[in-house]
């Protein structure tokens, strides 16, 4: 039997790189090579690979309780995690629903929003509104609110209808360009929309697009005015990726639903949580069992994953983590300012510990161009996965400024050879 790899055209794919060990910011291959993990292994590693505080918590929990049916039982590991989240989040987030990955955390929020509308007498609110560069996951519901394109084309007949708004360019901060179509669509469909869903501040797989804070604030204001739920998908943006622990903190606005996964366990184990309010929760309370929330997962609230998440969150309580994030951010700025002088760029941007350049090429996701950049960087000891012409670094927070500089110098060297060969 052979492994079928994710997001990989298996015909002609390069053999997978066999990893023997991972520690800190590095992957160690079986052939002895040391590779800098420039994208936190698909955006999940926070403090570094195999962080002792997290691995110790996993081992300790595994000796006590591994898994139990969460519909009938609870356990200290989940209770501790919920308490810790409560210290880090506003008190209005009073209910936590566990699942197992980012797509399902989004799916949970959408189903809750839809069912809450149906059970509160708003039966006309059957639509969701999303944005043209959105990516929210690969389950059918999450795909439905993801942008039309390469990720979804094969499954278009399985997706439900969604209102998709055009949005502005990172090269133009005009509020009319960012919000004009949103305002028009809300004027037309506002009384039919159950929820608006958005990746706040940074749209990840859609091209690492940075939103203007003012646009997000206006979106939230209009949703409140029209009594429409708002879902913040912070699967990628959460846990420091925009410079604050959560992106909504920078925006200064609260969603009705907050979706978390990826960095929740520090990247060590799968876990997700959808957070919401008592106001929404109360729509499901009834002596009629037909009004319960019909959703669950076998590994909901897994004790070992919850223990890893608690250990990860306790690390975030240290001011040292913020200092590390700021250090990476400064290193990105310094390196990218030099890159601008060396190679043709459409744009360059930095948000928190994420550095992004957009090279002057027309290349889609999975293109030969991006594959060649990845392969050449890998040859020089750096692992990245460009999004077409968008090349980015999102390293673990233990990464030093010297390592960030090495990564960008490697990218510069590779780009020079590609542009000027």
Tab-separated table of C-alpha atoms in Angstrom:
chain	number	residue	atom	x	y	z
A	1	UNK	CA	0.000	0.000	0.000
A	2	UNK	CA	1.209	3.532	-0.837
A	3	UNK	CA	0.402	6.884	0.772
A	4	UNK	CA	-1.779	9.385	-1.131
A	5	UNK	CA	-0.435	12.809	-0.145
A	6	UNK	CA	-2.577	15.951	0.404
A	7	UNK	CA	-2.663	18.750	-2.172
A	8	UNK	CA	-0.317	16.785	-4.411
A	9	UNK	CA	-0.642	15.753	-8.051
A	10	UNK	CA	0.754	12.292	-7.499
A	11	UNK	CA	1.604	11.753	-11.169
A	12	UNK	CA	5.183	12.981	-11.420
A	13	UNK	CA	5.340	14.186	-7.806
A	14	UNK	CA	8.756	14.253	-6.169
A	15	UNK	CA	9.274	11.533	-3.560
A	16	UNK	CA	8.378	12.733	-0.053
A	17	UNK	CA	11.286	13.845	2.121
A	18	UNK	CA	11.648	11.322	4.971
A	19	UNK	CA	11.823	13.151	8.302
A	20	UNK	CA	13.599	11.458	11.186
A	21	UNK	CA	13.155	14.160	13.830
A	22	UNK	CA	11.967	17.728	14.358
A	23	UNK	CA	13.158	20.184	16.975
A	24	UNK	CA	12.774	23.935	17.341
A	25	UNK	CA	12.626	25.557	13.913
A	26	UNK	CA	14.196	22.593	12.123
A	27	UNK	CA	13.276	19.344	10.414
A	28	UNK	CA	15.979	16.674	10.364
A	29	UNK	CA	15.818	14.301	7.413
A	30	UNK	CA	16.869	10.666	7.525
A	31	UNK	CA	19.821	11.441	5.267
A	32	UNK	CA	21.168	13.812	7.925
A	33	UNK	CA	20.126	17.088	6.277
A	34	UNK	CA	18.855	19.937	8.456
A	35	UNK	CA	15.939	21.954	6.992
A	36	UNK	CA	14.598	25.263	8.341
A	37	UNK	CA	10.790	25.056	8.577
A	38	UNK	CA	9.849	28.367	6.995
A	39	UNK	CA	6.066	27.889	7.185
A	40	UNK	CA	5.609	26.211	10.571
A	41	UNK	CA	4.562	22.980	8.846
A	42	UNK	CA	1.441	24.469	7.227
A	43	UNK	CA	1.002	27.153	9.875
A	44	UNK	CA	0.500	24.894	12.894
A	45	UNK	CA	3.779	24.991	14.878
A	46	UNK	CA	3.867	27.920	17.287
A	47	UNK	CA	6.755	27.734	19.783
A	48	UNK	CA	8.800	25.201	17.832
A	49	UNK	CA	8.769	21.507	17.017
A	50	UNK	CA	8.765	19.053	19.937
A	51	UNK	CA	8.633	21.784	22.575
A	52	UNK	CA	9.392	20.038	25.882
A	53	UNK	CA	6.535	21.722	27.786
A	54	UNK	CA	4.034	20.405	25.225
A	55	UNK	CA	5.545	16.941	24.753
A	56	UNK	CA	5.788	16.476	28.544
A	57	UNK	CA	2.108	17.421	28.912
A	58	UNK	CA	1.181	14.896	26.214
A	59	UNK	CA	3.141	12.101	27.881
A	60	UNK	CA	1.726	12.891	31.313
A	61	UNK	CA	-1.870	12.949	30.072
A	62	UNK	CA	-1.449	9.754	28.003
A	63	UNK	CA	-0.553	7.838	31.156
A	64	UNK	CA	-3.775	8.946	32.880
A	65	UNK	CA	-6.560	9.204	30.262
A	66	UNK	CA	-6.376	9.027	26.499
A	67	UNK	CA	-9.938	9.252	25.146
A	68	UNK	CA	-13.519	9.134	26.398
A	69	UNK	CA	-16.956	9.829	24.877
A	70	UNK	CA	-17.399	13.578	25.348
A	71	UNK	CA	-21.172	13.443	24.927
A	72	UNK	CA	-21.420	11.638	28.271
A	73	UNK	CA	-18.211	12.471	30.140
A	74	UNK	CA	-15.882	15.345	30.844
A	75	UNK	CA	-12.321	15.390	32.182
A	76	UNK	CA	-9.816	17.715	33.827
A	77	UNK	CA	-7.815	18.184	30.628
A	78	UNK	CA	-10.749	19.759	28.753
A	79	UNK	CA	-11.924	21.764	31.780
A	80	UNK	CA	-8.438	23.211	32.268
A	81	UNK	CA	-8.232	24.183	28.592
A	82	UNK	CA	-11.598	25.933	28.657
A	83	UNK	CA	-10.572	27.803	31.818
A	84	UNK	CA	-7.317	28.905	30.178
A	85	UNK	CA	-9.138	30.085	27.053
A	86	UNK	CA	-11.458	32.004	29.350
A	87	UNK	CA	-8.509	33.955	30.778
A	88	UNK	CA	-7.295	34.882	27.280
A	89	UNK	CA	-10.615	35.778	25.648
A	90	UNK	CA	-13.377	38.292	26.423
A	91	UNK	CA	-16.052	37.003	28.792
A	92	UNK	CA	-18.701	37.181	26.057
A	93	UNK	CA	-17.181	33.981	24.651
A	94	UNK	CA	-18.945	31.778	27.148
A	95	UNK	CA	-19.428	28.507	25.234
A	96	UNK	CA	-16.788	26.255	23.653
A	97	UNK	CA	-17.573	23.418	21.238
A	98	UNK	CA	-14.674	21.063	20.488
A	99	UNK	CA	-13.945	19.400	17.147
A	100	UNK	CA	-10.834	18.150	15.424
A	101	UNK	CA	-9.577	20.493	12.682
A	102	UNK	CA	-9.984	23.923	11.129
A	103	UNK	CA	-12.510	22.950	8.473
A	104	UNK	CA	-14.802	21.401	11.061
A	105	UNK	CA	-14.499	24.367	13.423
A	106	UNK	CA	-15.825	26.505	10.557
A	107	UNK	CA	-18.497	23.936	9.692
A	108	UNK	CA	-19.638	23.971	13.344
A	109	UNK	CA	-19.922	27.775	13.367
A	110	UNK	CA	-21.924	27.797	10.143
A	111	UNK	CA	-24.316	25.091	11.326
A	112	UNK	CA	-24.786	26.853	14.667
A	113	UNK	CA	-25.488	30.193	12.969
A	114	UNK	CA	-27.959	28.639	10.530
A	115	UNK	CA	-29.783	26.579	13.165
A	116	UNK	CA	-29.902	29.526	15.580
A	117	UNK	CA	-31.626	31.587	12.879
A	118	UNK	CA	-34.121	28.822	12.160
A	119	UNK	CA	-34.894	28.316	15.866
A	120	UNK	CA	-35.260	32.009	16.647
A	121	UNK	CA	-37.910	32.587	14.010
A	122	UNK	CA	-35.598	34.033	11.316
A	123	UNK	CA	-36.344	31.354	8.740
A	124	UNK	CA	-35.573	33.667	5.831
A	125	UNK	CA	-31.890	33.814	6.786
A	126	UNK	CA	-30.552	30.873	4.779
A	127	UNK	CA	-27.520	32.364	3.031
A	128	UNK	CA	-23.881	32.971	3.954
A	129	UNK	CA	-21.734	35.835	2.723
A	130	UNK	CA	-18.026	35.441	2.072
A	131	UNK	CA	-15.240	37.149	0.110
A	132	UNK	CA	-13.645	36.455	-3.235
A	133	UNK	CA	-10.208	35.389	-1.922
A	134	UNK	CA	-11.568	33.342	0.979
A	135	UNK	CA	-10.343	29.935	2.026
A	136	UNK	CA	-12.160	28.299	4.949
A	137	UNK	CA	-11.469	24.589	4.561
A	138	UNK	CA	-12.154	21.459	2.563
A	139	UNK	CA	-15.351	19.973	4.016
A	140	UNK	CA	-18.445	20.682	1.919
A	141	UNK	CA	-19.774	23.524	4.042
A	142	UNK	CA	-16.353	25.155	4.437
A	143	UNK	CA	-15.759	24.732	0.687
A	144	UNK	CA	-19.050	26.472	0.012
A	145	UNK	CA	-17.805	29.667	1.648
A	146	UNK	CA	-14.376	29.341	0.031
A	147	UNK	CA	-13.608	31.307	-3.125
A	148	UNK	CA	-14.433	29.804	-6.503
A	149	UNK	CA	-11.264	28.449	-8.052
A	150	UNK	CA	-8.719	25.677	-8.146
A	151	UNK	CA	-9.464	24.398	-4.616
A	152	UNK	CA	-13.192	23.958	-5.268
A	153	UNK	CA	-13.800	23.539	-9.012
A	154	UNK	CA	-13.998	19.737	-8.919
A	155	UNK	CA	-16.751	19.876	-6.298
A	156	UNK	CA	-18.915	22.782	-7.460
A	157	UNK	CA	-22.040	20.618	-7.651
A	158	UNK	CA	-21.618	19.724	-3.943
A	159	UNK	CA	-21.409	23.327	-2.719
A	160	UNK	CA	-24.421	25.324	-1.585
A	161	UNK	CA	-25.032	28.812	-2.932
A	162	UNK	CA	-23.124	31.576	-1.209
A	163	UNK	CA	-22.973	35.334	-1.716
A	164	UNK	CA	-19.403	36.220	-2.706
A	165	UNK	CA	-18.200	39.787	-2.411
A	166	UNK	CA	-15.485	41.407	-4.444
A	167	UNK	CA	-12.845	43.079	-2.323
A	168	UNK	CA	-10.048	45.564	-2.646
A	169	UNK	CA	-6.417	45.119	-3.533
A	170	UNK	CA	-3.576	45.334	-1.037
A	171	UNK	CA	-2.192	47.943	-3.464
A	172	UNK	CA	-5.187	50.204	-2.837
A	173	UNK	CA	-6.485	51.185	0.602
A	174	UNK	CA	-9.646	52.857	-0.724
A	175	UNK	CA	-12.567	51.895	1.511
A	176	UNK	CA	-14.888	52.106	-1.490
A	177	UNK	CA	-12.840	49.468	-3.281
A	178	UNK	CA	-12.667	47.201	-0.222
A	179	UNK	CA	-16.290	47.613	0.878
A	180	UNK	CA	-18.317	48.806	-2.091
A	181	UNK	CA	-19.528	45.397	-3.206
A	182	UNK	CA	-20.078	44.225	0.376
A	183	UNK	CA	-22.373	47.191	1.026
A	184	UNK	CA	-24.254	46.560	-2.229
A	185	UNK	CA	-24.744	42.858	-1.466
A	186	UNK	CA	-25.858	43.577	2.086
A	187	UNK	CA	-28.373	46.096	0.810
A	188	UNK	CA	-29.772	43.483	-1.558
A	189	UNK	CA	-29.580	40.316	0.567
A	190	UNK	CA	-29.168	41.521	4.153
A	191	UNK	CA	-32.446	40.046	5.399
A	192	UNK	CA	-31.524	36.653	3.864
A	193	UNK	CA	-28.054	36.271	5.383
A	194	UNK	CA	-27.469	34.054	8.412
A	195	UNK	CA	-23.796	34.944	8.822
A	196	UNK	CA	-20.831	36.716	7.280
A	197	UNK	CA	-17.593	34.727	7.482
A	198	UNK	CA	-14.107	36.176	7.169
A	199	UNK	CA	-10.466	35.477	7.974
A	200	UNK	CA	-9.745	38.653	9.965
A	201	UNK	CA	-6.724	40.767	8.961
A	202	UNK	CA	-4.912	38.095	6.946
A	203	UNK	CA	-6.422	35.887	4.236
A	204	UNK	CA	-4.049	32.936	4.158
A	205	UNK	CA	-4.407	30.519	1.245
A	206	UNK	CA	-6.066	33.269	-0.807
A	207	UNK	CA	-2.688	34.954	-1.250
A	208	UNK	CA	-1.705	36.253	2.199
A	209	UNK	CA	-3.880	39.324	1.652
A	210	UNK	CA	-3.784	41.878	4.478
A	211	UNK	CA	-7.107	43.610	5.188
A	212	UNK	CA	-7.320	47.270	6.266
A	213	UNK	CA	-8.493	47.327	9.886
A	214	UNK	CA	-11.016	50.071	9.087
A	215	UNK	CA	-12.719	47.850	6.497
A	216	UNK	CA	-13.146	45.022	8.994
A	217	UNK	CA	-14.521	47.416	11.592
A	218	UNK	CA	-17.107	48.657	9.097
A	219	UNK	CA	-18.069	45.087	8.144
A	220	UNK	CA	-18.684	44.299	11.811
A	221	UNK	CA	-20.706	47.506	12.290
A	222	UNK	CA	-22.968	46.739	9.329
A	223	UNK	CA	-23.491	43.152	10.516
A	224	UNK	CA	-24.555	44.435	13.952
A	225	UNK	CA	-26.859	47.009	12.373
A	226	UNK	CA	-28.573	44.341	10.273
A	227	UNK	CA	-28.547	41.716	13.061
A	228	UNK	CA	-26.416	39.296	11.062
A	229	UNK	CA	-24.043	36.894	12.798
A	230	UNK	CA	-20.345	37.354	12.082
A	231	UNK	CA	-17.879	34.438	12.078
A	232	UNK	CA	-14.156	35.103	12.471
A	233	UNK	CA	-12.176	32.193	11.074
A	234	UNK	CA	-8.972	32.501	13.112
A	235	UNK	CA	-7.776	28.982	12.317
A	236	UNK	CA	-4.683	30.498	10.723
A	237	UNK	CA	-4.638	34.027	12.180
A	238	UNK	CA	-4.971	32.925	15.803
A	239	UNK	CA	-2.145	32.351	18.273
A	240	UNK	CA	0.096	35.232	17.302
A	241	UNK	CA	0.137	35.073	13.512
A	242	UNK	CA	-0.926	38.708	13.102
A	243	UNK	CA	1.190	40.008	15.996
A	244	UNK	CA	-1.463	39.826	18.704
A	245	UNK	CA	-2.727	36.602	20.249
A	246	UNK	CA	-5.899	36.846	18.146
A	247	UNK	CA	-6.539	39.063	15.117
A	248	UNK	CA	-9.830	40.402	16.503
A	249	UNK	CA	-7.833	42.136	19.264
A	250	UNK	CA	-6.192	44.400	16.677
A	251	UNK	CA	-9.539	45.085	15.013
A	252	UNK	CA	-11.187	45.957	18.310
A	253	UNK	CA	-14.381	44.154	17.352
A	254	UNK	CA	-15.954	40.927	18.605
A	255	UNK	CA	-17.450	38.225	16.393
A	256	UNK	CA	-20.380	35.991	17.327
A	257	UNK	CA	-18.308	32.912	16.507
A	258	UNK	CA	-14.556	32.418	16.799
A	259	UNK	CA	-13.000	29.385	15.047
A	260	UNK	CA	-9.640	28.141	16.329
A	261	UNK	CA	-7.409	25.218	15.360
A	262	UNK	CA	-3.900	24.845	13.787
A	263	UNK	CA	-1.788	26.516	16.507
A	264	UNK	CA	-4.198	25.595	19.302
A	265	UNK	CA	-2.025	22.660	20.430
A	266	UNK	CA	1.207	24.304	19.340
A	267	UNK	CA	0.958	22.107	16.261
A	268	UNK	CA	1.530	18.872	18.156
A	269	UNK	CA	-1.917	17.243	17.806
A	270	UNK	CA	-5.226	17.827	15.980
A	271	UNK	CA	-7.783	19.875	17.922
A	272	UNK	CA	-10.264	22.641	17.152
A	273	UNK	CA	-12.738	24.721	19.084
A	274	UNK	CA	-15.624	26.967	18.053
A	275	UNK	CA	-16.398	29.657	20.604
A	276	UNK	CA	-19.669	31.512	20.849
A	277	UNK	CA	-21.978	33.391	23.220
A	278	UNK	CA	-24.730	32.519	25.654
A	279	UNK	CA	-27.164	34.443	23.458
A	280	UNK	CA	-26.586	31.944	20.632
A	281	UNK	CA	-26.345	28.928	22.949
A	282	UNK	CA	-29.777	29.649	24.418
A	283	UNK	CA	-31.416	29.088	21.029
A	284	UNK	CA	-30.628	25.377	21.424
A	285	UNK	CA	-32.016	24.910	24.956
A	286	UNK	CA	-35.382	23.172	24.940
A	287	UNK	CA	-37.306	20.236	26.321
A	288	UNK	CA	-37.656	19.268	22.650
A	289	UNK	CA	-34.610	17.217	21.609
A	290	UNK	CA	-35.134	18.303	18.001
A	291	UNK	CA	-33.649	21.690	18.963
A	292	UNK	CA	-30.290	20.327	20.145
A	293	UNK	CA	-27.161	20.982	18.104
A	294	UNK	CA	-26.775	17.908	15.932
A	295	UNK	CA	-23.027	17.705	15.533
A	296	UNK	CA	-20.176	15.746	17.063
A	297	UNK	CA	-16.897	13.949	16.483
A	298	UNK	CA	-15.514	10.738	17.905
A	299	UNK	CA	-12.461	12.604	19.196
A	300	UNK	CA	-14.309	15.667	20.494
A	301	UNK	CA	-12.450	17.048	23.514
A	302	UNK	CA	-9.684	14.433	23.260
A	303	UNK	CA	-7.842	14.482	26.579
A	304	UNK	CA	-4.313	14.275	25.150
A	305	UNK	CA	-4.939	17.028	22.592
A	306	UNK	CA	-6.484	19.235	25.287
A	307	UNK	CA	-3.405	18.730	27.497
A	308	UNK	CA	-1.145	19.780	24.616
A	309	UNK	CA	-3.303	22.872	24.024
A	310	UNK	CA	-3.167	23.923	27.672
A	311	UNK	CA	0.624	23.606	27.705
A	312	UNK	CA	0.775	25.675	24.503
A	313	UNK	CA	-1.459	28.418	25.942
A	314	UNK	CA	0.566	28.634	29.159
A	315	UNK	CA	3.635	29.374	27.019
A	316	UNK	CA	1.756	32.301	25.464
A	317	UNK	CA	1.338	33.820	28.910
A	318	UNK	CA	5.064	34.598	28.890
A	319	UNK	CA	6.112	38.033	27.597
A	320	UNK	CA	9.056	36.293	25.933
A	321	UNK	CA	6.778	34.940	23.187
A	322	UNK	CA	5.624	38.449	22.222
A	323	UNK	CA	9.262	39.552	22.147
A	324	UNK	CA	10.105	36.641	19.833
A	325	UNK	CA	7.231	37.542	17.505
A	326	UNK	CA	8.351	41.184	17.410
A	327	UNK	CA	11.930	40.100	16.721
A	328	UNK	CA	10.813	38.003	13.737
A	329	UNK	CA	8.696	40.898	12.482
A	330	UNK	CA	11.687	43.285	12.558
A	331	UNK	CA	13.840	40.707	10.780
A	332	UNK	CA	11.239	40.419	8.007
A	333	UNK	CA	11.166	44.201	7.545
A	334	UNK	CA	14.969	44.433	7.378
A	335	UNK	CA	15.336	41.577	4.893
A	336	UNK	CA	12.438	42.564	2.640
A	337	UNK	CA	13.722	46.148	2.351
A	338	UNK	CA	16.886	44.675	0.804
A	339	UNK	CA	14.950	42.292	-1.460
A	340	UNK	CA	13.025	45.209	-2.947
A	341	UNK	CA	16.297	46.578	-4.337
A	342	UNK	CA	17.387	43.271	-5.828
A	343	UNK	CA	14.426	41.662	-7.604
A	344	UNK	CA	11.205	42.938	-9.249
A	345	UNK	CA	8.325	42.806	-6.769
A	346	UNK	CA	4.664	43.643	-7.206
A	347	UNK	CA	4.308	44.106	-3.467
A	348	UNK	CA	5.825	43.272	-0.104
A	349	UNK	CA	4.072	43.263	3.249
A	350	UNK	CA	4.668	42.187	6.831
A	351	UNK	CA	2.082	41.416	9.486
A	352	UNK	CA	3.275	40.122	12.831
A	353	UNK	CA	5.675	37.207	12.272
A	354	UNK	CA	4.550	36.728	8.642
A	355	UNK	CA	6.680	38.188	5.855
A	356	UNK	CA	5.241	38.237	2.325
A	357	UNK	CA	6.567	39.165	-1.101
A	358	UNK	CA	4.714	39.012	-4.388
A	359	UNK	CA	7.055	38.575	-7.328
A	360	UNK	CA	6.411	39.957	-10.784
A	361	UNK	CA	5.156	36.709	-12.308
A	362	UNK	CA	1.812	35.244	-13.310
A	363	UNK	CA	1.767	31.905	-11.501
A	364	UNK	CA	-1.127	30.025	-9.938
A	365	UNK	CA	-1.164	27.700	-6.941
A	366	UNK	CA	0.881	24.587	-7.702
A	367	UNK	CA	2.443	26.176	-10.800
A	368	UNK	CA	5.813	25.114	-12.186
A	369	UNK	CA	7.211	28.458	-11.043
A	370	UNK	CA	6.253	27.973	-7.389
A	371	UNK	CA	7.346	24.327	-7.448
A	372	UNK	CA	10.748	25.320	-8.789
A	373	UNK	CA	11.198	27.937	-6.064
A	374	UNK	CA	10.235	25.367	-3.421
A	375	UNK	CA	12.618	22.749	-4.808
A	376	UNK	CA	15.569	25.145	-5.079
A	377	UNK	CA	15.002	26.476	-1.557
A	378	UNK	CA	14.800	22.927	-0.252
A	379	UNK	CA	18.158	22.187	-1.894
A	380	UNK	CA	19.597	25.055	0.167
A	381	UNK	CA	18.034	23.951	3.456
A	382	UNK	CA	14.772	25.941	3.553
A	383	UNK	CA	11.228	24.526	3.381
A	384	UNK	CA	8.542	26.822	1.916
A	385	UNK	CA	5.367	26.383	-0.169
A	386	UNK	CA	4.669	29.527	-2.260
A	387	UNK	CA	1.086	30.420	-3.150
A	388	UNK	CA	1.742	30.961	-6.835
A	389	UNK	CA	3.684	34.206	-7.152
A	390	UNK	CA	3.193	34.916	-3.432
A	391	UNK	CA	6.229	33.808	-1.421
A	392	UNK	CA	5.917	34.033	2.334
A	393	UNK	CA	7.652	33.063	5.549
A	394	UNK	CA	5.647	32.137	8.644
A	395	UNK	CA	8.277	30.538	10.916
A	396	UNK	CA	7.894	29.126	14.433
A	397	UNK	CA	8.385	31.735	17.146
A	398	UNK	CA	11.677	30.203	18.298
A	399	UNK	CA	13.221	31.209	14.949
A	400	UNK	CA	16.064	33.710	15.403
A	401	UNK	CA	16.625	36.898	13.344
A	402	UNK	CA	19.706	35.240	11.825
A	403	UNK	CA	17.577	32.296	10.699
A	404	UNK	CA	14.963	34.656	9.233
A	405	UNK	CA	17.760	36.441	7.393
A	406	UNK	CA	19.089	33.122	6.074
A	407	UNK	CA	15.606	32.241	4.805
A	408	UNK	CA	15.145	35.496	2.907
A	409	UNK	CA	18.692	35.376	1.523
A	410	UNK	CA	17.951	31.880	0.256
A	411	UNK	CA	14.733	33.090	-1.395
A	412	UNK	CA	16.626	36.045	-2.905
A	413	UNK	CA	19.327	33.771	-4.308
A	414	UNK	CA	16.739	31.439	-5.836
A	415	UNK	CA	14.697	34.310	-7.312
A	416	UNK	CA	17.782	35.924	-8.824
A	417	UNK	CA	18.605	32.688	-10.619
A	418	UNK	CA	15.043	32.335	-11.880
A	419	UNK	CA	14.584	35.953	-12.985
A	420	UNK	CA	17.996	36.568	-14.492
A	421	UNK	CA	19.057	33.202	-15.865
